[in-house]
C-alpha positions as semicolon CSV with decimal commas, in nm:
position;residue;x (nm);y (nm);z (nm)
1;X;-3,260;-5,077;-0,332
2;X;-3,427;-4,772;-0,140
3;X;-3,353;-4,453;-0,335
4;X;-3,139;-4,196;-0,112
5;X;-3,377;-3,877;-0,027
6;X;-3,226;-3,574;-0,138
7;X;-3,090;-3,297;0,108
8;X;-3,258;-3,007;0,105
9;X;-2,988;-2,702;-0,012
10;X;-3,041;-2,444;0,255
11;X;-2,902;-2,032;0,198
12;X;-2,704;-2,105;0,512
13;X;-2,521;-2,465;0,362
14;X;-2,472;-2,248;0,042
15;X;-2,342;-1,982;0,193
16;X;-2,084;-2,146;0,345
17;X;-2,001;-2,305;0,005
18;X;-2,015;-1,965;-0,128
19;X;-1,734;-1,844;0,097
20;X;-1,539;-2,146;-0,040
21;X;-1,556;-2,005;-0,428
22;X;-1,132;-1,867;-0,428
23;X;-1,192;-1,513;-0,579
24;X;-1,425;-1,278;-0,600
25;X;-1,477;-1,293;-0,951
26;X;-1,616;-1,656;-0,908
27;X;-1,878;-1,510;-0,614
28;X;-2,013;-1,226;-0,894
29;X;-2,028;-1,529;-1,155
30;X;-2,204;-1,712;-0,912
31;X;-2,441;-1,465;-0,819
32;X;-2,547;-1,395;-1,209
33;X;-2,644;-1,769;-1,204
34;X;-3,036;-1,725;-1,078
35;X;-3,253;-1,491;-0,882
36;X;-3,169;-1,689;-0,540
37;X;-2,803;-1,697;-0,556
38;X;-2,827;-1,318;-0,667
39;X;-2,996;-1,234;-0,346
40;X;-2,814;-1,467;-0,065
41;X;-2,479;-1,313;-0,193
42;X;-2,611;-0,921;-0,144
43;X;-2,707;-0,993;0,169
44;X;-2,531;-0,751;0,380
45;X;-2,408;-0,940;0,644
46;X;-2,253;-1,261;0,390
47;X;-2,117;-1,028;0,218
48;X;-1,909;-0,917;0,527
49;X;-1,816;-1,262;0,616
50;X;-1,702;-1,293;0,242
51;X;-1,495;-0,958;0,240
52;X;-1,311;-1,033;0,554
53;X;-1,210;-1,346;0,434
54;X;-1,058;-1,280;0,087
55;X;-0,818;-1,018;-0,004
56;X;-0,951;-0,751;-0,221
57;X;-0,794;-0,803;-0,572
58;X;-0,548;-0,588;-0,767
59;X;-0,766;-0,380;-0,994
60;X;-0,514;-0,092;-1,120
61;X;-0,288;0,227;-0,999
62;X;-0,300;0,561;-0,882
63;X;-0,045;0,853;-0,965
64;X;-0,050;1,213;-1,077
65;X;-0,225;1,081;-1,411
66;X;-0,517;0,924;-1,206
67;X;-0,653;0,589;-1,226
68;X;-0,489;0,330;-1,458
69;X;-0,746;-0,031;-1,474
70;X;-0,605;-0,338;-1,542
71;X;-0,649;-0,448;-1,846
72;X;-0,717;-0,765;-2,042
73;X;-0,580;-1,056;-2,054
74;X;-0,550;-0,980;-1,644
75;X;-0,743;-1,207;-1,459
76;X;-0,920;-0,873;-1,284
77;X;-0,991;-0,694;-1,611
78;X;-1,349;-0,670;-1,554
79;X;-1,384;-0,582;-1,203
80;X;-1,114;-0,326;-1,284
81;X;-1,334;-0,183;-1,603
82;X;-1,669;-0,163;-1,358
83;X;-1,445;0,001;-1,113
84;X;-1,310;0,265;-1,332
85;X;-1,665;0,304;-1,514
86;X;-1,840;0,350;-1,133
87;X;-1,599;0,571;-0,922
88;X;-1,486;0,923;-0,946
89;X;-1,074;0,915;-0,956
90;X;-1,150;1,272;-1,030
91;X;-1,263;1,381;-0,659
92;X;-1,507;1,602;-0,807
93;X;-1,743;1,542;-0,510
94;X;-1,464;1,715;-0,264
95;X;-1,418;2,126;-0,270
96;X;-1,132;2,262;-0,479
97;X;-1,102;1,871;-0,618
98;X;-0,868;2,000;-0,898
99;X;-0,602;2,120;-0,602
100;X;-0,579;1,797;-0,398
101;X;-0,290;1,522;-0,432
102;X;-0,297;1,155;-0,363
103;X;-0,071;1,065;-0,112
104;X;-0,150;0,709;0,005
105;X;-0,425;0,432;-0,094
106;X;-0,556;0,182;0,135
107;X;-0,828;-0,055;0,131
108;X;-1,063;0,129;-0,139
109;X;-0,939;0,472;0,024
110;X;-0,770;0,725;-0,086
111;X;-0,576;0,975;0,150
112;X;-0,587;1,313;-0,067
113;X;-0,365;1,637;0,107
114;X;-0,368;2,005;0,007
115;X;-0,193;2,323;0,106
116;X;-0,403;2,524;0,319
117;X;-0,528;2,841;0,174
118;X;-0,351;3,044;0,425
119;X;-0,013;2,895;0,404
120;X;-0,060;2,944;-0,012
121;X;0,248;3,162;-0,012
122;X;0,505;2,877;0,143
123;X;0,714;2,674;-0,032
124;X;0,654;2,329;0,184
125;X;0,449;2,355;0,443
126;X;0,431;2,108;0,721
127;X;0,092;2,048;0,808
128;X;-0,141;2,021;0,500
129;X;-0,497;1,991;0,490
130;X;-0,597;1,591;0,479
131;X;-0,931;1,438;0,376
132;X;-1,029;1,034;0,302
133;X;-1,214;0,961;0,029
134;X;-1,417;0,692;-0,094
135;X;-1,400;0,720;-0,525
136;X;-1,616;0,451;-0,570
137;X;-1,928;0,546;-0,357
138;X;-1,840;0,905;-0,401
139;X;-1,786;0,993;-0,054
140;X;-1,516;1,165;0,146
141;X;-1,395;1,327;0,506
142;X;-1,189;1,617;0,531
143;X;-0,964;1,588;0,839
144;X;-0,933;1,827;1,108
145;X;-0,644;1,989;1,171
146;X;-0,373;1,850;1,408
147;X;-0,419;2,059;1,724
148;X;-0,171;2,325;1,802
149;X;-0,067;2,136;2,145
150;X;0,029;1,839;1,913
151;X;0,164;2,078;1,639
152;X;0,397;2,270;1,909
153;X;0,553;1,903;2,004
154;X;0,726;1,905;1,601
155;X;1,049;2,039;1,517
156;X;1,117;2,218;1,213
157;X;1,100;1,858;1,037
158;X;1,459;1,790;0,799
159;X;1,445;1,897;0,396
160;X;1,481;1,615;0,162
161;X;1,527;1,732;-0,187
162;X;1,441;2,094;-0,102
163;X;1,109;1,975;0,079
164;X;1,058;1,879;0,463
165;X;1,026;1,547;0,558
166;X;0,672;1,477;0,705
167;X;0,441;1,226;0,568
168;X;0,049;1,126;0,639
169;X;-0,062;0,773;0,519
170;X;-0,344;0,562;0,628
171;X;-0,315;0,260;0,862
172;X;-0,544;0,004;0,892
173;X;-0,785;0,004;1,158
174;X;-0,738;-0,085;1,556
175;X;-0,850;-0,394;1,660
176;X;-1,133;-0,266;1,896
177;X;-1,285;-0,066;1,556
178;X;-1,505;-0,191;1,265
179;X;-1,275;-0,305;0,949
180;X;-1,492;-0,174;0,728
181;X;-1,604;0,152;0,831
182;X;-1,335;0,274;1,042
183;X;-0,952;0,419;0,953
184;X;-0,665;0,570;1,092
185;X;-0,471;0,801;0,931
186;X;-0,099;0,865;1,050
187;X;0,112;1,185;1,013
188;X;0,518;1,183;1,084
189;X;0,780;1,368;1,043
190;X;1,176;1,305;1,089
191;X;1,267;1,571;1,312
192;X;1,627;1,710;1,349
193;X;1,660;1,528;1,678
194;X;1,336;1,306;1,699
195;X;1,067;1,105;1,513
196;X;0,723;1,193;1,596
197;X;0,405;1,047;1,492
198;X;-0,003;1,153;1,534
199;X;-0,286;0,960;1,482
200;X;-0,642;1,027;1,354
201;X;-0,901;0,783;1,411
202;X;-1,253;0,818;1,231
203;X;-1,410;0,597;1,548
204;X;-1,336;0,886;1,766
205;X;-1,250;1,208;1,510
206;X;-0,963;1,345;1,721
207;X;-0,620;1,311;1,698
208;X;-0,339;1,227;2,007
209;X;-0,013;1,203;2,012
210;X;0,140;0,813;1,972
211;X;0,503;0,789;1,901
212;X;0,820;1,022;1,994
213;X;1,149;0,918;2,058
214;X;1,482;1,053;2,003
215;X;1,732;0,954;1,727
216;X;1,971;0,917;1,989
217;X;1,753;0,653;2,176
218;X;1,644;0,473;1,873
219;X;2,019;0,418;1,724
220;X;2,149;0,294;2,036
221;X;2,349;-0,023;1,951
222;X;2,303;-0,023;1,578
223;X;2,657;0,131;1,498
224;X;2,480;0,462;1,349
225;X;2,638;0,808;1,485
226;X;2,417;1,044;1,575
227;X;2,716;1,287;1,660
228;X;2,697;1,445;1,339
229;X;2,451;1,755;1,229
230;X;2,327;1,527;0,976
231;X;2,006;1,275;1,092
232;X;1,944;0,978;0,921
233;X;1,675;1,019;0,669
234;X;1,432;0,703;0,626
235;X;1,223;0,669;0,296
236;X;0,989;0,446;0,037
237;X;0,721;0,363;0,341
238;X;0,609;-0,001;0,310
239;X;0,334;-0,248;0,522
240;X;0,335;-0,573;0,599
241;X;0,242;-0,746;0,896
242;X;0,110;-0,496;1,119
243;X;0,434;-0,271;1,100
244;X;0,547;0,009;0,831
245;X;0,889;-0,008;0,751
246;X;1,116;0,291;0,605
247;X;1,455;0,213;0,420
248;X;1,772;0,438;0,615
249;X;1,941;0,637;0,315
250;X;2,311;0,524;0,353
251;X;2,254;0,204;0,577
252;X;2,150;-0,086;0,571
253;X;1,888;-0,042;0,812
254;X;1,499;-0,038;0,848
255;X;1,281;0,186;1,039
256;X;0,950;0,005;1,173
257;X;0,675;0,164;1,320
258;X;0,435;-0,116;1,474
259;X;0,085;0,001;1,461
260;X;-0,011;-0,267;1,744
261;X;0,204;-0,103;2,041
262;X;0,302;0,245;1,844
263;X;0,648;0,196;1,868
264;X;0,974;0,278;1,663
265;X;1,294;0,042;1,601
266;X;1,559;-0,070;1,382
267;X;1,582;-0,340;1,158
268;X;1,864;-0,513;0,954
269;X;1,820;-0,501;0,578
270;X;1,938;-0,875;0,424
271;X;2,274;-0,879;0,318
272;X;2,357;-0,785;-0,037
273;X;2,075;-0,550;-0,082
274;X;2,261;-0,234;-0,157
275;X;1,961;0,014;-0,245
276;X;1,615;0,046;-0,272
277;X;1,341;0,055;-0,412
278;X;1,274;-0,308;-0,194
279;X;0,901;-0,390;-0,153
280;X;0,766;-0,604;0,241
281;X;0,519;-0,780;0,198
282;X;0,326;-1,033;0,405
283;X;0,522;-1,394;0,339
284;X;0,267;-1,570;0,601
285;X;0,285;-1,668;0,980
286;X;0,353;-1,288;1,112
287;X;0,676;-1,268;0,851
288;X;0,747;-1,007;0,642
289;X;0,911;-1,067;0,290
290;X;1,110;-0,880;0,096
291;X;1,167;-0,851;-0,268
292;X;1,437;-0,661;-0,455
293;X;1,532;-0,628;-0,842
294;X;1,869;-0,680;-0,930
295;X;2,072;-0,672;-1,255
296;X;2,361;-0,893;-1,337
297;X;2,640;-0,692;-1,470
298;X;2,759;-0,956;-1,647
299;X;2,536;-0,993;-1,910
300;X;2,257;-0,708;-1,803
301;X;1,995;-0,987;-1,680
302;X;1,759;-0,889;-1,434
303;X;1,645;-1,138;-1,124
304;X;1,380;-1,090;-0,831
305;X;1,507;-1,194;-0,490
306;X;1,247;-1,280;-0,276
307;X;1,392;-1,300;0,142
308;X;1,190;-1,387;0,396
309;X;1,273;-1,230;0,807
310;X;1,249;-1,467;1,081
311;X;1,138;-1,415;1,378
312;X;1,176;-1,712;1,626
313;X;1,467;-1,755;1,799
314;X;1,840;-1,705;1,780
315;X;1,732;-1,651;1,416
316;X;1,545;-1,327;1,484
317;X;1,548;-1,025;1,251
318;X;1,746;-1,280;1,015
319;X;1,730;-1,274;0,623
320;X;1,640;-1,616;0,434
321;X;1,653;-1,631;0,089
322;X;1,347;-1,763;-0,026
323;X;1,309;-1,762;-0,434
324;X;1,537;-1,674;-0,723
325;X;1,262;-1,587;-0,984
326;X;1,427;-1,503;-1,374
327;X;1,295;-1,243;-1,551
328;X;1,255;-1,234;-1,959
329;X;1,599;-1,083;-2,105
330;X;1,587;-0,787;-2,326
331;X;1,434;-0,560;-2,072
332;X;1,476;-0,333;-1,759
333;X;1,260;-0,345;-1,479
334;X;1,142;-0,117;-1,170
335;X;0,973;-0,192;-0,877
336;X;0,769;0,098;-0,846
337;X;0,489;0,003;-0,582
338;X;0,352;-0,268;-0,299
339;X;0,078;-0,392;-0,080
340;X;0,123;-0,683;0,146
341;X;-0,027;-0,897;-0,147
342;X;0,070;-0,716;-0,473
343;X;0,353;-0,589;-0,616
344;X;0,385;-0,332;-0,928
345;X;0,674;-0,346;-1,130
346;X;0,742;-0,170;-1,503
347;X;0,971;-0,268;-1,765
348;X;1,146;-0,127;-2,094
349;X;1,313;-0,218;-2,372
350;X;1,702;-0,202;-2,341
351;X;1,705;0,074;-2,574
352;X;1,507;0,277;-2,401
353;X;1,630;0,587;-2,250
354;X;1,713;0,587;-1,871
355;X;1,499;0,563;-1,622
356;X;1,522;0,912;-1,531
357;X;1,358;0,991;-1,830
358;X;1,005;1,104;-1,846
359;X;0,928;0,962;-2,197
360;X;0,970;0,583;-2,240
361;X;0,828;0,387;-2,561
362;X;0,656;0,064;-2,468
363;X;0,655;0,086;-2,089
364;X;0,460;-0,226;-1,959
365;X;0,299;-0,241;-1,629
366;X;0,256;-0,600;-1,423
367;X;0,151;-0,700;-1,058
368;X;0,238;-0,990;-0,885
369;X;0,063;-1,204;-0,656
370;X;0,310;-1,263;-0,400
371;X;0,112;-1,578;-0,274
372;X;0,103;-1,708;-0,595
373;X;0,408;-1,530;-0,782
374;X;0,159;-1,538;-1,028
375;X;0,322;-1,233;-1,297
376;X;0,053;-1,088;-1,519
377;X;0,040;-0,811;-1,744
378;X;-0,142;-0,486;-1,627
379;X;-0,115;-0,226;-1,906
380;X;0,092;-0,045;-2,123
381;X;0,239;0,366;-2,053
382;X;0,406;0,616;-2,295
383;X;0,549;0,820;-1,969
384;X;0,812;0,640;-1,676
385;X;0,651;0,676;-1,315
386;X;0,875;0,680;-1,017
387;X;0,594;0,628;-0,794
388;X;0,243;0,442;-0,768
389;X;-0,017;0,350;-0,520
390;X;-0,170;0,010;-0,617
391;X;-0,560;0,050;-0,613
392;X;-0,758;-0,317;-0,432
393;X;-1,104;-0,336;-0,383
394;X;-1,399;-0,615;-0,450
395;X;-1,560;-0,522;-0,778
396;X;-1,876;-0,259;-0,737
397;X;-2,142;-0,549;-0,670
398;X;-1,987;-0,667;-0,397
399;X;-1,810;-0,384;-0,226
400;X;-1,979;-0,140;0,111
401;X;-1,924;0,228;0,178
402;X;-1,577;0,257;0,390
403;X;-1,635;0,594;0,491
């Protein structure tokens, strides 16, 4: 019997078995393995094939306390170590750093804002200074200013809680730009009698003018009265599937702001969610999903409901439950952050204090993989959090400047 010659193993047939391995863990494990594998998965162009085809893991949280890694057992404990060991969650490599506050994270970005020198002496102003940074490789860019044509187009914005409604956050990038090295940034405010909305691209450095349109117009049909002096307020932005969404704060309605065509509209919340916090994520196929945590008064259980929107036919902008998933008795939970893949949600002992309180003993932190539902323990915090911006990225060795 004639013996079967061997194949030879090109870089280009392992490559594509590379892009096969299902996390990026695996691909760094890989790489340690010899001296060829090391240098076919640095190459810079794999390594973009790679990165646009995997999401970039959960590795921690951001809040007024900084950067908090995951933590072992999580399956992203070491990237999330090398991470926190390799970037500067201080912003020491931006002017003033100590005087900046996070206000949105996005694909290994962080969207910082200030108050401008100038306006020092005001209370809330509405248009801050802005800059993007880049912890990890130690880079930023500071913003300009939105020009005063654009600036003269916003009302004085509405006062939630004593402070004016407008909000920046990043977007992801157009469709004509690079993924990697280009961002948008978007600034809105709720207006007495309109939304509007700017947007900064880095591709171009300018800003324009994208979205405006009057409550009147956008309520039209949805059984909301705009008669009154009071507008609706929207808040707790999410993003999933192309569109931000907003929660109204007495109705069961949705704000959406679709970054493809720049356009506002109304959604239905599904029936039976009551209140935020809710967290949209991406449930596959160009549907959002939603989840919610509820607690039974009955006996003080907590479950988290899982809906999924539908978009096809008569069924459009319709609610389907999707998954009823338990969780362990004896504790109180919070959703308390999202990204189309990940969710962040803390929990206490039922003897805790409430969760207005700032000092909570035995606070755990966990994400879940929405894909996967996959629940795993992040860390532990001596202090509640009301809000968090979930930190992904590919661990140092595999991640690119995005800035």
């Amino acid at each position: 019997m004639a013996e079967m010659s061997s194949l030879p193993v090109t870089d280009d047939l392992l490559a594509e078995i590379f892009l096969l391995l299902l996390t990026p863990a695996d691909l760094v494990r890989a790489s340690a393995a010899c001296v060829a594998f090391r240098r076919l998965v640095t190459d810079r162009a794999f390594l973009r094939r790679f990165r646009s085809l995997h999401a970039r893991p959960f590795l921690g949280f951001l809040n007024h306390n900084g950067f908090h890694p995951a933590r072992p057992p999580h399956a992203s404990a070491p990237a999330a170590r090398a991470i926190s060991l390799a970037a500067d969650f201080s912003y020491s490599f931006l002017p003033s750093h100590d005087s900046w506050i996070v206000r949105d994270v996005r694909d290994g970005r962080v969207l910082l804002d200030r108050t401008p020198e100038d306006d020092a002496g005001e209370e809330s102003p509405v248009f801050t200074e802005l800059a993007v940074c880049d912890p990890l490789h130690r880079r930023c860019l500071q913003l300009p200013p939105i020009p005063d044509d654009l600036a003269a187009s916003v009302e004085h914005p509405l006062r939630v809680e004593l402070e004016r409604w407008c909000e920046p956050f990043l977007a992801p990038s157009g469709e004509e730009e690079a993924e990697e090295t280009s961002f948008r940034v978007i600034w809105m405010a709720q207006c007495k009698t309109k939304l509007v909305a700017f947007v900064f691209s880095s591709s171009t450095g300018e800003w324009r003018a994208v979205a405006s349109q009057a409550w009147g117009d956008l309520l039209a049909g949805t059984g909301v009265s705009t008669a009154s002096s009071k507008s609706p307020v929207f808040f707790g932005r999410q993003y999933a599937c192309a569109c931000f969404y907003w929660v109204m704060d007495w109705r069961q309605k949705l704000l959406m702001l679709d970054t493809r065509r720049m356009e506002f509209s109304i959604a239905d919340l599904p029936p039976g969610c009551r209140r935020p916090p809710i967290a949209i994520v991406d449930a596959g196929e160009g549907r959002p999903g939603m989840f919610a945590v509820r607690e039974h008064d009955a006996d003080g259980t907590f479950n988290l409901y899982y809906t999924i929107r539908q978009n096809e036919g008569q069924s459009f902008n319709q609610w389907q439950m999707e998954k009823t998933i338990p969780l362990e008795s004896g504790y109180r939970y919070f959703l308390r952050g999202a990204t189309e893949r990940y969710l962040l949600l803390l929990r206490s002992e039922d003897d805790s204090p409430s969760s207005s309180s700032l000092e909570m003993s035995d606070l755990e932190c966990f994400s879940l993989d929405v894909k996967t539902l996959q629940l795993e323990s992040v860390c532990r915090l001596k202090h509640h959090i009301l809000c968090a911006h979930i930190y992904t990225n590919f661990p140092p060795s595999l991640s690119s400047q995005t800035i």
